[in-house]
Short mmCIF file of C-alpha atoms and ligand atoms in Angstrom, two decimals:
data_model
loop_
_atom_site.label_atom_id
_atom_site.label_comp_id
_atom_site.label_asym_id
_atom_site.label_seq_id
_atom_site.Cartn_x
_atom_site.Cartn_y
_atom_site.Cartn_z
CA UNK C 1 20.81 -2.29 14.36
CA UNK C 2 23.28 -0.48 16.34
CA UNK C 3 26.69 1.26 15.43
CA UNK C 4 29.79 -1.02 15.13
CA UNK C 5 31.53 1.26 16.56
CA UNK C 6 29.20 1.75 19.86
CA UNK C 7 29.38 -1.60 19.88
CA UNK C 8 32.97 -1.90 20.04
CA UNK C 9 33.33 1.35 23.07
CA UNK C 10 30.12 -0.30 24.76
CA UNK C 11 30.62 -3.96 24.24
CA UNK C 12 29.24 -4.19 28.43
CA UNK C 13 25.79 -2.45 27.62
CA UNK C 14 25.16 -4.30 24.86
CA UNK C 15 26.00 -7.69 26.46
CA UNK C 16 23.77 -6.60 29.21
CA UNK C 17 20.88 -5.25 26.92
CA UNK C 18 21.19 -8.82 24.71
CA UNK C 19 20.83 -10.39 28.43
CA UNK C 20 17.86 -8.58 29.65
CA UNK C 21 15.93 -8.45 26.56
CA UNK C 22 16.93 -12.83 26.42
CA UNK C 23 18.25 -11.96 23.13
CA UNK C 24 20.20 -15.35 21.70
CA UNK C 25 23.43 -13.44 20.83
CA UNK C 26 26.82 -13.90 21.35
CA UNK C 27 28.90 -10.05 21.16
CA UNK C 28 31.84 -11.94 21.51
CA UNK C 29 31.75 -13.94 18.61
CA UNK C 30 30.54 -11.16 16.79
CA UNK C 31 33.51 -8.41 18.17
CA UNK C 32 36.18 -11.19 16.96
CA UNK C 33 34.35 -11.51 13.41
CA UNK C 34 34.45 -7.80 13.31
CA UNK C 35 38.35 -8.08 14.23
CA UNK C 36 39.08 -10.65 11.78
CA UNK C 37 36.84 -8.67 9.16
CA UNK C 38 39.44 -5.76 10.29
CA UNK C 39 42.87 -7.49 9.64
CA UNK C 40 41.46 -9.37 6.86
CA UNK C 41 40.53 -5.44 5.00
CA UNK C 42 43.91 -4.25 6.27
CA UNK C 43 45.66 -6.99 4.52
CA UNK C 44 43.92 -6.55 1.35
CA UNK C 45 44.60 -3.08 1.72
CA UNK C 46 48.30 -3.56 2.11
CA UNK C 47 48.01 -5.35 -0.90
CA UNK C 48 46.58 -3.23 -2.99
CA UNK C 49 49.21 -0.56 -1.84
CA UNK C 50 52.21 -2.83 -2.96
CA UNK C 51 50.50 -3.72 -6.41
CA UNK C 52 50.43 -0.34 -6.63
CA UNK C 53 53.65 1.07 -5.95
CA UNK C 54 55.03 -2.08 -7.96
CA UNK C 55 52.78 -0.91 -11.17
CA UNK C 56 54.80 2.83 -11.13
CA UNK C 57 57.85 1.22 -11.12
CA UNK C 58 56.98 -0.49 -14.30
CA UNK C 59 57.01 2.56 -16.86
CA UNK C 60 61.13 3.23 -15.37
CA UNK C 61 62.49 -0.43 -15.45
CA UNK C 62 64.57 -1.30 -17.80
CA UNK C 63 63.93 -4.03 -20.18
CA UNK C 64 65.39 -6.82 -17.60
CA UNK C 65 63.63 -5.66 -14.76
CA UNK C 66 60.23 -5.28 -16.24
CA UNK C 67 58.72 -8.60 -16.83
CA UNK C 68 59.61 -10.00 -13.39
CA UNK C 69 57.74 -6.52 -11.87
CA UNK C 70 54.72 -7.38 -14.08
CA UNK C 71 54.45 -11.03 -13.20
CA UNK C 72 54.39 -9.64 -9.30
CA UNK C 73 52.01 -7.19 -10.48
CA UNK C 74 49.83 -10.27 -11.99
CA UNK C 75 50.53 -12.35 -8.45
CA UNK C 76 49.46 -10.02 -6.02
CA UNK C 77 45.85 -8.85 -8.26
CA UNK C 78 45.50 -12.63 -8.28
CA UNK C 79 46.34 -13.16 -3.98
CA UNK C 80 43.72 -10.09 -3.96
CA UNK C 81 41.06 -11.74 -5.99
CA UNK C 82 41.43 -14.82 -3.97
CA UNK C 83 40.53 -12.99 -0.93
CA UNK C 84 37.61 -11.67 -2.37
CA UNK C 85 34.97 -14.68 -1.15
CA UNK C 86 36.62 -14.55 2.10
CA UNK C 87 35.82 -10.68 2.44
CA UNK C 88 32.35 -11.39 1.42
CA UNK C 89 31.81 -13.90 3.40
CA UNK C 90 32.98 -12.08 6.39
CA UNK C 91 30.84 -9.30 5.86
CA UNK C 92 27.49 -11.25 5.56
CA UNK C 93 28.52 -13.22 8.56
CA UNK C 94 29.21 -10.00 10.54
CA UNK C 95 25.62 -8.55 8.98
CA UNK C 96 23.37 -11.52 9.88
CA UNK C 97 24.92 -10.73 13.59
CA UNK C 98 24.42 -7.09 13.76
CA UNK C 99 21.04 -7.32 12.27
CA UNK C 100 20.35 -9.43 15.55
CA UNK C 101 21.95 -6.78 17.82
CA UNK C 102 19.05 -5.07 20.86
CA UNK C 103 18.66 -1.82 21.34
CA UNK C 104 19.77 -0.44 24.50
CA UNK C 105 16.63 -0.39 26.82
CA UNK C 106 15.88 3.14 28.14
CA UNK C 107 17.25 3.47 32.00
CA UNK C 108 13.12 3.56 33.04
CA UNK C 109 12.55 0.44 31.72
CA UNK C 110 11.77 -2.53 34.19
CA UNK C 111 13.86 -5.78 33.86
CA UNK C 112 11.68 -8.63 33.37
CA UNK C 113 11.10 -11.86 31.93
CA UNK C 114 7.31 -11.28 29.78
CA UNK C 115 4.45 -9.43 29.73
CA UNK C 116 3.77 -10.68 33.62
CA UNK C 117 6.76 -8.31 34.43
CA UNK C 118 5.15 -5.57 32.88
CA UNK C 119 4.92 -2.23 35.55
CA UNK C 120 1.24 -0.97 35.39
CA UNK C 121 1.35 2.68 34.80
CA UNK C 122 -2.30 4.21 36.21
CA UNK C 123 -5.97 3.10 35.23
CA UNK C 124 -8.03 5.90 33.46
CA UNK C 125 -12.05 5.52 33.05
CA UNK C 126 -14.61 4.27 35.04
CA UNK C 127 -15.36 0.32 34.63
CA UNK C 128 -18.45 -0.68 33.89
CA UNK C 129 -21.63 -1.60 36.60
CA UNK C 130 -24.13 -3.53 34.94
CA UNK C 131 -27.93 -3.82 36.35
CA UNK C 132 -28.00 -6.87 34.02
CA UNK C 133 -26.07 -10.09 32.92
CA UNK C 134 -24.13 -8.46 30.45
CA UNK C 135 -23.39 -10.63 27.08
CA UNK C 136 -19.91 -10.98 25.24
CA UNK C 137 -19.09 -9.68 22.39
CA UNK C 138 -20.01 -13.00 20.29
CA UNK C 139 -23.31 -12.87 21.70
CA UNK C 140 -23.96 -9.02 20.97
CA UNK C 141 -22.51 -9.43 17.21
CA UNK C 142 -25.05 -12.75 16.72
CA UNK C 143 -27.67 -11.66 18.43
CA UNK C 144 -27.83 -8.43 16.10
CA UNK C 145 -27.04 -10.57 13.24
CA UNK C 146 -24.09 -8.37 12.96
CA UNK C 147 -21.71 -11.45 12.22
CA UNK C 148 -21.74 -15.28 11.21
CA UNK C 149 -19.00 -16.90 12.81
CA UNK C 150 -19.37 -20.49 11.80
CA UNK C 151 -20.40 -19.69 8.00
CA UNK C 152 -17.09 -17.52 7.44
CA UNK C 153 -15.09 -20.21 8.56
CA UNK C 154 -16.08 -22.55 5.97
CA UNK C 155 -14.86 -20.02 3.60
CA UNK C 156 -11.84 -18.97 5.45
CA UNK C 157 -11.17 -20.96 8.14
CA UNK C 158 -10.37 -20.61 11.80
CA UNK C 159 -9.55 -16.75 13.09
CA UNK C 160 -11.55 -15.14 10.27
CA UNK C 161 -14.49 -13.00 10.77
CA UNK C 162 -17.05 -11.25 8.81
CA UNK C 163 -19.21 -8.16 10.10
CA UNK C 164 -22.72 -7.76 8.35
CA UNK C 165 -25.34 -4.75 8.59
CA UNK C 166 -24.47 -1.83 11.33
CA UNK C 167 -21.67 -4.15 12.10
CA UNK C 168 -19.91 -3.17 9.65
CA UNK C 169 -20.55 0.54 9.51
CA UNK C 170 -19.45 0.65 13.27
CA UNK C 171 -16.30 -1.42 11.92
CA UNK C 172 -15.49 1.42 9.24
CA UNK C 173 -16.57 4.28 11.67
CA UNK C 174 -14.36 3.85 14.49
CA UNK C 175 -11.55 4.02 11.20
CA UNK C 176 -12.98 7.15 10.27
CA UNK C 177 -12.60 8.51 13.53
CA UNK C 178 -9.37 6.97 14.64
CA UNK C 179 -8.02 8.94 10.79
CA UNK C 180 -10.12 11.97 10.93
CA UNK C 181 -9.15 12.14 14.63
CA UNK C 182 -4.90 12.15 13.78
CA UNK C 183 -5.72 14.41 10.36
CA UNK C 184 -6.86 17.21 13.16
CA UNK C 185 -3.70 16.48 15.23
CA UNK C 186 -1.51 16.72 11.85
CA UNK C 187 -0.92 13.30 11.29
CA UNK C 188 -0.84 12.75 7.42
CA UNK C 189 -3.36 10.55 6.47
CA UNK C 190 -2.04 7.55 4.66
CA UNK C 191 -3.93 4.26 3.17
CA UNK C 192 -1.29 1.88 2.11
CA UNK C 193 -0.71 -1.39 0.99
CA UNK C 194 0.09 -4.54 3.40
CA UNK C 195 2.23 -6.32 0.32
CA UNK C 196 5.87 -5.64 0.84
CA UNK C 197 9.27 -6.71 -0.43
CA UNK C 198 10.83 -8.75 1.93
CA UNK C 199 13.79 -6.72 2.34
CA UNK C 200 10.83 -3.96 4.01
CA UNK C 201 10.67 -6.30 7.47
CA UNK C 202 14.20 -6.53 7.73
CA UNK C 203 14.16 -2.98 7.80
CA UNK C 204 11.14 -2.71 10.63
CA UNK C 205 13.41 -5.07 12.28
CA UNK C 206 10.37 -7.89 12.27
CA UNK C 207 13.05 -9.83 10.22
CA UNK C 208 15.11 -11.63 11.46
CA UNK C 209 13.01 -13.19 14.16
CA UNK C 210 9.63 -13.28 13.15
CA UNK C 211 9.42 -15.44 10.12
CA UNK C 212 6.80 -17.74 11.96
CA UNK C 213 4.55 -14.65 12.13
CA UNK C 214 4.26 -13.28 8.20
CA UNK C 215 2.46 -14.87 4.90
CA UNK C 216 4.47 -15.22 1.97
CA UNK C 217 2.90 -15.19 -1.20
CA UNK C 218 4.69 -18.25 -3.37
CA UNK C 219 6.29 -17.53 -6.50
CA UNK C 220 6.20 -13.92 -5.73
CA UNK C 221 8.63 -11.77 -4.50
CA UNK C 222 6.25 -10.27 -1.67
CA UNK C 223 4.79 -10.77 2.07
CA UNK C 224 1.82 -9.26 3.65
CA UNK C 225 3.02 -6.80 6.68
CA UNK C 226 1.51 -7.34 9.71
CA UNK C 227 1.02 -3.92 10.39
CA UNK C 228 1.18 -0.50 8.12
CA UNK C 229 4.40 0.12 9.99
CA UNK C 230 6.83 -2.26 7.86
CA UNK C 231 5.94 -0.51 4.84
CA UNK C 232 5.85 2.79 5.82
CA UNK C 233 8.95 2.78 7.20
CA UNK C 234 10.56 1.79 3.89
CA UNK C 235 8.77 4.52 1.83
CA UNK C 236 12.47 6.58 2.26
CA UNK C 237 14.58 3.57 2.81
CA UNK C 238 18.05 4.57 1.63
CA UNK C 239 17.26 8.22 1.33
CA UNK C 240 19.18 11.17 2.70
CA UNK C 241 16.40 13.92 4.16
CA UNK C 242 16.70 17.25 4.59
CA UNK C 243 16.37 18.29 8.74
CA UNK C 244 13.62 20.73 7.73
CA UNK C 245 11.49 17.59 6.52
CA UNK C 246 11.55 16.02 9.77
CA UNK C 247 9.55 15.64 12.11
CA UNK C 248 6.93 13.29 9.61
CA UNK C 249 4.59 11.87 11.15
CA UNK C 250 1.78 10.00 9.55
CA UNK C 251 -1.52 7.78 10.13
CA UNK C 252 -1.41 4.94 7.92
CA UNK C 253 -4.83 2.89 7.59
CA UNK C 254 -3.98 -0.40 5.61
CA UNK C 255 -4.36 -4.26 5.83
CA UNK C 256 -3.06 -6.54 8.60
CA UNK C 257 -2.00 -9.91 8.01
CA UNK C 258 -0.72 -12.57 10.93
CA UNK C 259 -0.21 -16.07 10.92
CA UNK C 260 -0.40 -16.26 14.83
CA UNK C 261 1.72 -19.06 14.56
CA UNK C 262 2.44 -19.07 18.09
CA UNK C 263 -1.11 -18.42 19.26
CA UNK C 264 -2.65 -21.43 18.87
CA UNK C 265 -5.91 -22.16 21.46
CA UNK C 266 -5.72 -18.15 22.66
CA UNK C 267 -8.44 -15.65 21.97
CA UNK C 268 -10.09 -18.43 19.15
CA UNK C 269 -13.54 -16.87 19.69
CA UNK C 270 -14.95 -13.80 18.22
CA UNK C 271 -12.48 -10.77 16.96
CA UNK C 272 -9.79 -10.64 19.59
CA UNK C 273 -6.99 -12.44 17.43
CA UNK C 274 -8.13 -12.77 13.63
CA UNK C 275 -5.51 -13.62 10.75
CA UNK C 276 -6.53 -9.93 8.93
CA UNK C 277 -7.79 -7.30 10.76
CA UNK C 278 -7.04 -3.68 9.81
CA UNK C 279 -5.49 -0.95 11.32
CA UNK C 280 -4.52 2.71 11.61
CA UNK C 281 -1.01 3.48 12.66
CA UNK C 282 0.75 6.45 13.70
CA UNK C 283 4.17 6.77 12.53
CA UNK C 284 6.74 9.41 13.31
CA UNK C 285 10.59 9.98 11.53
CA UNK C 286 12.12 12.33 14.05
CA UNK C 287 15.47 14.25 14.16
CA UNK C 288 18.70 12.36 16.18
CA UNK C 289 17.67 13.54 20.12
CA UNK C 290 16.36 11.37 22.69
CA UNK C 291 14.34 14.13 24.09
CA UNK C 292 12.30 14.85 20.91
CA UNK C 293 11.86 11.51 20.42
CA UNK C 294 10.61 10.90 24.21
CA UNK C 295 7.94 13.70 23.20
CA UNK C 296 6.51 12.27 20.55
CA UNK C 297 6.54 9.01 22.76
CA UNK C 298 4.08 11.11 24.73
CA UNK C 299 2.36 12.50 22.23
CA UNK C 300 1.49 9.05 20.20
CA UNK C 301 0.61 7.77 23.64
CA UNK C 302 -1.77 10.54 24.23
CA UNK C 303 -3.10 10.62 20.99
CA UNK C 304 -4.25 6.35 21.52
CA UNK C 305 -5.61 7.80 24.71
CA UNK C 306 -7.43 10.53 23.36
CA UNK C 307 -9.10 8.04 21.51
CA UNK C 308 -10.10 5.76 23.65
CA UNK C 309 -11.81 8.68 26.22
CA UNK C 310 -13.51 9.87 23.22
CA UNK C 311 -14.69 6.58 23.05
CA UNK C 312 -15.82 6.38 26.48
CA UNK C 313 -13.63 3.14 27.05
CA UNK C 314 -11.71 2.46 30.47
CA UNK C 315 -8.40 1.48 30.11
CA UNK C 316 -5.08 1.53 31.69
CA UNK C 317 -1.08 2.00 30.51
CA UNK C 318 1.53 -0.63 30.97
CA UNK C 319 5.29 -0.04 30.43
CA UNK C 320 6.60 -2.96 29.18
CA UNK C 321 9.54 -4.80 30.69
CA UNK C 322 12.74 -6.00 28.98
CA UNK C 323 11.59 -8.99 28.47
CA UNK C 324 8.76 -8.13 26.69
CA UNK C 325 9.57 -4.80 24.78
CA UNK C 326 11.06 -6.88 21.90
CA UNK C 327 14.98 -6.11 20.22
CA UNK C 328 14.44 -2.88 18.54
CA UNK C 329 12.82 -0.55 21.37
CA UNK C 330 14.25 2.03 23.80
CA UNK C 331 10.75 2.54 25.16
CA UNK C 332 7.76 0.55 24.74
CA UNK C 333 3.90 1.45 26.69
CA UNK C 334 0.95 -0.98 25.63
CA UNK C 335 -2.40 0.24 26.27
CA UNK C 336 -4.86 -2.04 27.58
CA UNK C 337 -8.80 -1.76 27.56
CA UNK C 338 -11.43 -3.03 29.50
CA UNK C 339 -12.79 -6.36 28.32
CA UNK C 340 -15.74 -7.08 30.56
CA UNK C 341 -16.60 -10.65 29.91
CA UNK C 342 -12.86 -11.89 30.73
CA UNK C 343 -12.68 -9.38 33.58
CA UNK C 344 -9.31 -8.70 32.31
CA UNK C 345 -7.41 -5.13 30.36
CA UNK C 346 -6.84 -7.02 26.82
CA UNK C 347 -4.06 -5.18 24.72
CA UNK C 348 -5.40 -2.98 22.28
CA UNK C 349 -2.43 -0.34 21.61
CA UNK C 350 1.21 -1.03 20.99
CA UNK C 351 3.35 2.79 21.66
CA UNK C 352 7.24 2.50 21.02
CA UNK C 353 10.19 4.20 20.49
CA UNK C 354 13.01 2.73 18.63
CA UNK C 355 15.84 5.49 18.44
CA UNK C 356 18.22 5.17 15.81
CA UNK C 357 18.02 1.11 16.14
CA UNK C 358 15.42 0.65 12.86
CA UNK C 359 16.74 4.08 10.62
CA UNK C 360 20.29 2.63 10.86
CA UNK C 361 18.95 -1.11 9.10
CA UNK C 362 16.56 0.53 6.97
CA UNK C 363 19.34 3.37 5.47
CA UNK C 364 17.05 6.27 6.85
CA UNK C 365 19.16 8.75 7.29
CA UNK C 366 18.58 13.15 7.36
CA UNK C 367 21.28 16.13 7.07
CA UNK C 368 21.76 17.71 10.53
CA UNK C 369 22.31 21.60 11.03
CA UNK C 370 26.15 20.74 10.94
CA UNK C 371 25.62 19.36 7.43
CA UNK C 372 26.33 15.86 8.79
CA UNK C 373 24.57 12.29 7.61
CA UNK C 374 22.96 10.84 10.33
CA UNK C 375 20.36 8.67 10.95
CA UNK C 376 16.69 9.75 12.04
CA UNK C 377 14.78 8.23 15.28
CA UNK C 378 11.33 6.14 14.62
CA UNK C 379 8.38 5.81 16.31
CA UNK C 380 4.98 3.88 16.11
CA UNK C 381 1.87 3.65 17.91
CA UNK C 382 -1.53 1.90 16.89
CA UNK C 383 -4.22 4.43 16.84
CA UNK C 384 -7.14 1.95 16.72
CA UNK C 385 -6.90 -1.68 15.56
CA UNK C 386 -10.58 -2.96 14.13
CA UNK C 387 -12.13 -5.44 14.76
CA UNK C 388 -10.05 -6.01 18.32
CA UNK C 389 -11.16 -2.63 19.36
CA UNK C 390 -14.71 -3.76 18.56
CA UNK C 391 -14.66 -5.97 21.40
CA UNK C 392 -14.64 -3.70 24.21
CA UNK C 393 -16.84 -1.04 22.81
CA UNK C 394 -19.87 -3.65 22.42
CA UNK C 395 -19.24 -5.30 25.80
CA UNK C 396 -19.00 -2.07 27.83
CA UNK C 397 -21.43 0.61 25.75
CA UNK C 398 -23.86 -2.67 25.39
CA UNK C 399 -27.41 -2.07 27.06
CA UNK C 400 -29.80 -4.27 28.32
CA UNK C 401 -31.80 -5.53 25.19
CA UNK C 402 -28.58 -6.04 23.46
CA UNK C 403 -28.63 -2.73 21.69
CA UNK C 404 -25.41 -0.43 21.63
CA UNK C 405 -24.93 2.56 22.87
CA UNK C 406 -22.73 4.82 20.75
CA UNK C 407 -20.12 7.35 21.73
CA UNK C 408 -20.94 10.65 20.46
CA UNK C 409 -17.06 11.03 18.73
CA UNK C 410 -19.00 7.97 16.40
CA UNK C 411 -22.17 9.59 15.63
CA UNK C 412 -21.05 11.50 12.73
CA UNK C 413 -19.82 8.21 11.28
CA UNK C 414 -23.38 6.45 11.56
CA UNK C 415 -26.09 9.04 10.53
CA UNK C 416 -26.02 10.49 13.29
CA UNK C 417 -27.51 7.66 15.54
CA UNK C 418 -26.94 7.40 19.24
CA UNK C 419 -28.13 3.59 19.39
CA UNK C 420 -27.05 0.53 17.03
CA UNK C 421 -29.42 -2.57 16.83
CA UNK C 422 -32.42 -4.24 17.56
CA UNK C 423 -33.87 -4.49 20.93
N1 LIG T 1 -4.06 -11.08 15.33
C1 LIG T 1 -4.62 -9.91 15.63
N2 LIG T 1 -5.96 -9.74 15.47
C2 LIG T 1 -6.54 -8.54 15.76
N3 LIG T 1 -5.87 -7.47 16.23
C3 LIG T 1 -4.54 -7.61 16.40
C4 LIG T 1 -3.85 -8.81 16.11
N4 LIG T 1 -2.52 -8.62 16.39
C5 LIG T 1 -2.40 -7.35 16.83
N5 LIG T 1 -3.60 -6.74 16.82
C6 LIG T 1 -3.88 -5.36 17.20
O1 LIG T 1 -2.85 -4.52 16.67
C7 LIG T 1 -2.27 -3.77 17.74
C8 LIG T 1 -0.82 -3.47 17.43
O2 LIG T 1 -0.13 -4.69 17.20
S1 LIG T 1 1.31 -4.79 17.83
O3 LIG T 1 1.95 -5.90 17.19
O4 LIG T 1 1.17 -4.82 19.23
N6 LIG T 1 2.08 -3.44 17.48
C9 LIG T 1 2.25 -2.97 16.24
O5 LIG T 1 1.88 -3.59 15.24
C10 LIG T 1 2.90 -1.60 16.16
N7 LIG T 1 3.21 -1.29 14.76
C11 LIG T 1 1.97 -0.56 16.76
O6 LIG T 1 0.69 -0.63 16.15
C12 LIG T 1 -2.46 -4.66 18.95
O7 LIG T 1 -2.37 -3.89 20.16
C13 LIG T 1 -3.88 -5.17 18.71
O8 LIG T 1 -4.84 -4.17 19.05
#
């Protein structure tokens, strides 16, 4: 959400932001409502001021005087009181709207349609040369008996899966790293819950807009979060922080639930696109200043790619374009590693920075040196998503006889070994 009254001084960039980004948003409409809203306030306001000069009059009238004063005083509460749903009214209207309102794309960012517009940044890591007919990651996981696709389904349907044996252990270990990794960069460890009010993904700024995408428990009150960063940044919603709290920046492991509504017949095999996968997210609450918040843009970038070297995976970094950056972000990289049985990068890290855009809906606000209110700048990146991650570290570290070769930054996670599975 943006500032009515940047809106109002800036009514061009916004219009132009709402038209690269393909926002559905009319400023227009929404600068008379706020005009209307305006008048309608100063009216009231007026009121009030006459109902109250009329009420000290009453105590000096004389005995003739006084009942007409109090039947005007009666009048105008009652003309104020019928305003009332109008006011209201108004203000949701004018809400709803601003709620809808893009961020201002940083001036780096490329104007484009979707992710086919996306800039590629620069490729890091070697791709992989196989002396063999290398298997995908469906075959590596049955063949080591490390998964059973069809017999998870029965129980939960299409885009479930279910790891079995060192599987699973490699599942939990590249967690362990991805947390252990971001503790020793000073990233406070968090493991948090994926159930959420639903008020927490209008404050993400998920809501409104991606309804389609979230499960909502019936009869209860709560949704499961996509991702760790809806609920964590609601953990201060409505809070005033001190400056000398901020930066915060935190890895949060927890649940992920999608409905992929939109996704139907993509990435259906294996663990590319499941309905709950899990994942560890960096989060940052910065102070007010674009340039702090375009270091830690770095710095949660370099942290994903920290991880991925120390995985020994090739990837490369994509800035995304307008079009494809969604309503809340100033900035927005994904990272993209090597999938070798599409041939293709496959999305595996989301970096973005938001400004002031989800703070300002989500009341997250810190004193500044000048002892003013204002509100903080946010920031997310995914430091490892299991099991998509999974998918690229069998299919490139995979050898010949199926087995897996593991990175040494996993060892300590699995006893130690430097091969999973059976030949
Ligand atoms: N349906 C899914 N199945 C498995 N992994 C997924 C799924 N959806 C997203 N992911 C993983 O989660 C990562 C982050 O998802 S994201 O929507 O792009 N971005 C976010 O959620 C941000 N909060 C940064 O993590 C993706 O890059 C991908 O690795």
């Amino acid at each position: 959400m943006l500032d009515l009254k940047f809106i109002r001084e800036n009514a061009g960039a916004v219009k132009h932001a709402v038209d690269v980004k393909g926002v559905n948003l009319d400023i227009d409409e929404l600068l008379r409502l706020d005009r209307e809203l305006v008048d309608l306030k100063q009216r009231v306001e007026a009121m009030q001021a006459e109902r109250n000069a009329n009420a000290k009059l009453v105590p000096r009238a004389t005995p003739e005087e006084r009942p007409t004063l109090i039947q005007r005083g009666k009048d105008l509460a009652e003309e104020i009181k019928a305003l009332d749903p109008a006011l209201r009214a108004h203000e949701d209207n004018l809400r709803q709207l601003l709620l809808r309102v893009p961020n201002i794309p940083h001036a780096s960012v490329p104007v484009g349609k979707d992710d086919n517009d996306n800039v590629e940044l620069r490729r890091e890591g070697q791709l992989p040369a196989f002396e063999f007919t290398p298997r995908d990651q469906v075959d590596l996981l049955e063949g080591q008996g490390w998964s059973d696709f069809e017999r998870v389904a029965r129980v939960s349907g299409s885009r479930s899966y279910l790891l079995k044996g060192e599987g699973a252990l490699l599942e939990m270990a590249v967690q362990m790293f991805a947390m252990s990794f971001l503790a020793g960069r000073g990233f406070t460890p968090l493991s948090t819950t994926a159930l959420v009010r639903p008020e927490t993904l209008v404050n993400s700024g998920h809501f409104p807009g991606d309804e389609e995408s979230v499960y909502k428990l019936e009869g209860d009150e709560l949704m499961l979060a996509g991702t760790a960063e809806v609920p964590v940044n609601s953990l201060y919603a409505g809070e005033q922080l001190n400056a000398e709290e901020l930066p915060m920046a935190f890895s949060a492991i927890s649940g992920a639930f999608r409905r992929e509504a939109g996704s139907a017949g993509r990435d259906v095999r294996g663990l590319i696109r499941v309905h709950e996968f899990r994942k560890v997210e960096q989060y940052v609450i910065c102070r007010a200043d674009e340039q702090e918040g375009l270091k830690w843009f770095e710095t949660l970038l370099g942290n994903a790619e920290a991880i991925l070297q120390a995985l020994e995976l090739p990837y490369r970094v994509v800035q995304n374009c307008t079009g494809d950056m969604g309503a809340g972000k100033v900035l927005m990289y994904d990272i993209e590693t090597w999938v070798p049985s599409e041939q293709k990068y496959r999305e595996t890290h989301s970096c973005s920075y938001l400004g002031d855009w989800q703070a300002r809906r989500t009341g997250l606000r810190y004193r500044d040196e000048t002892g003013k209110l204002v509100y903080a700048h946010t920031l997310n990146n995914t430091g490892i998503a299991t099991p998509r991650i999974l998918v690229p570290l069998l299919e490139n570290h995979q050898r010949a006889d199926g087995t897996i070769h593991v990175p040494g930054a996993l060892r300590p996670y699995l006893g130690g070994k430097a091969v999973l599975g059976q030949p």
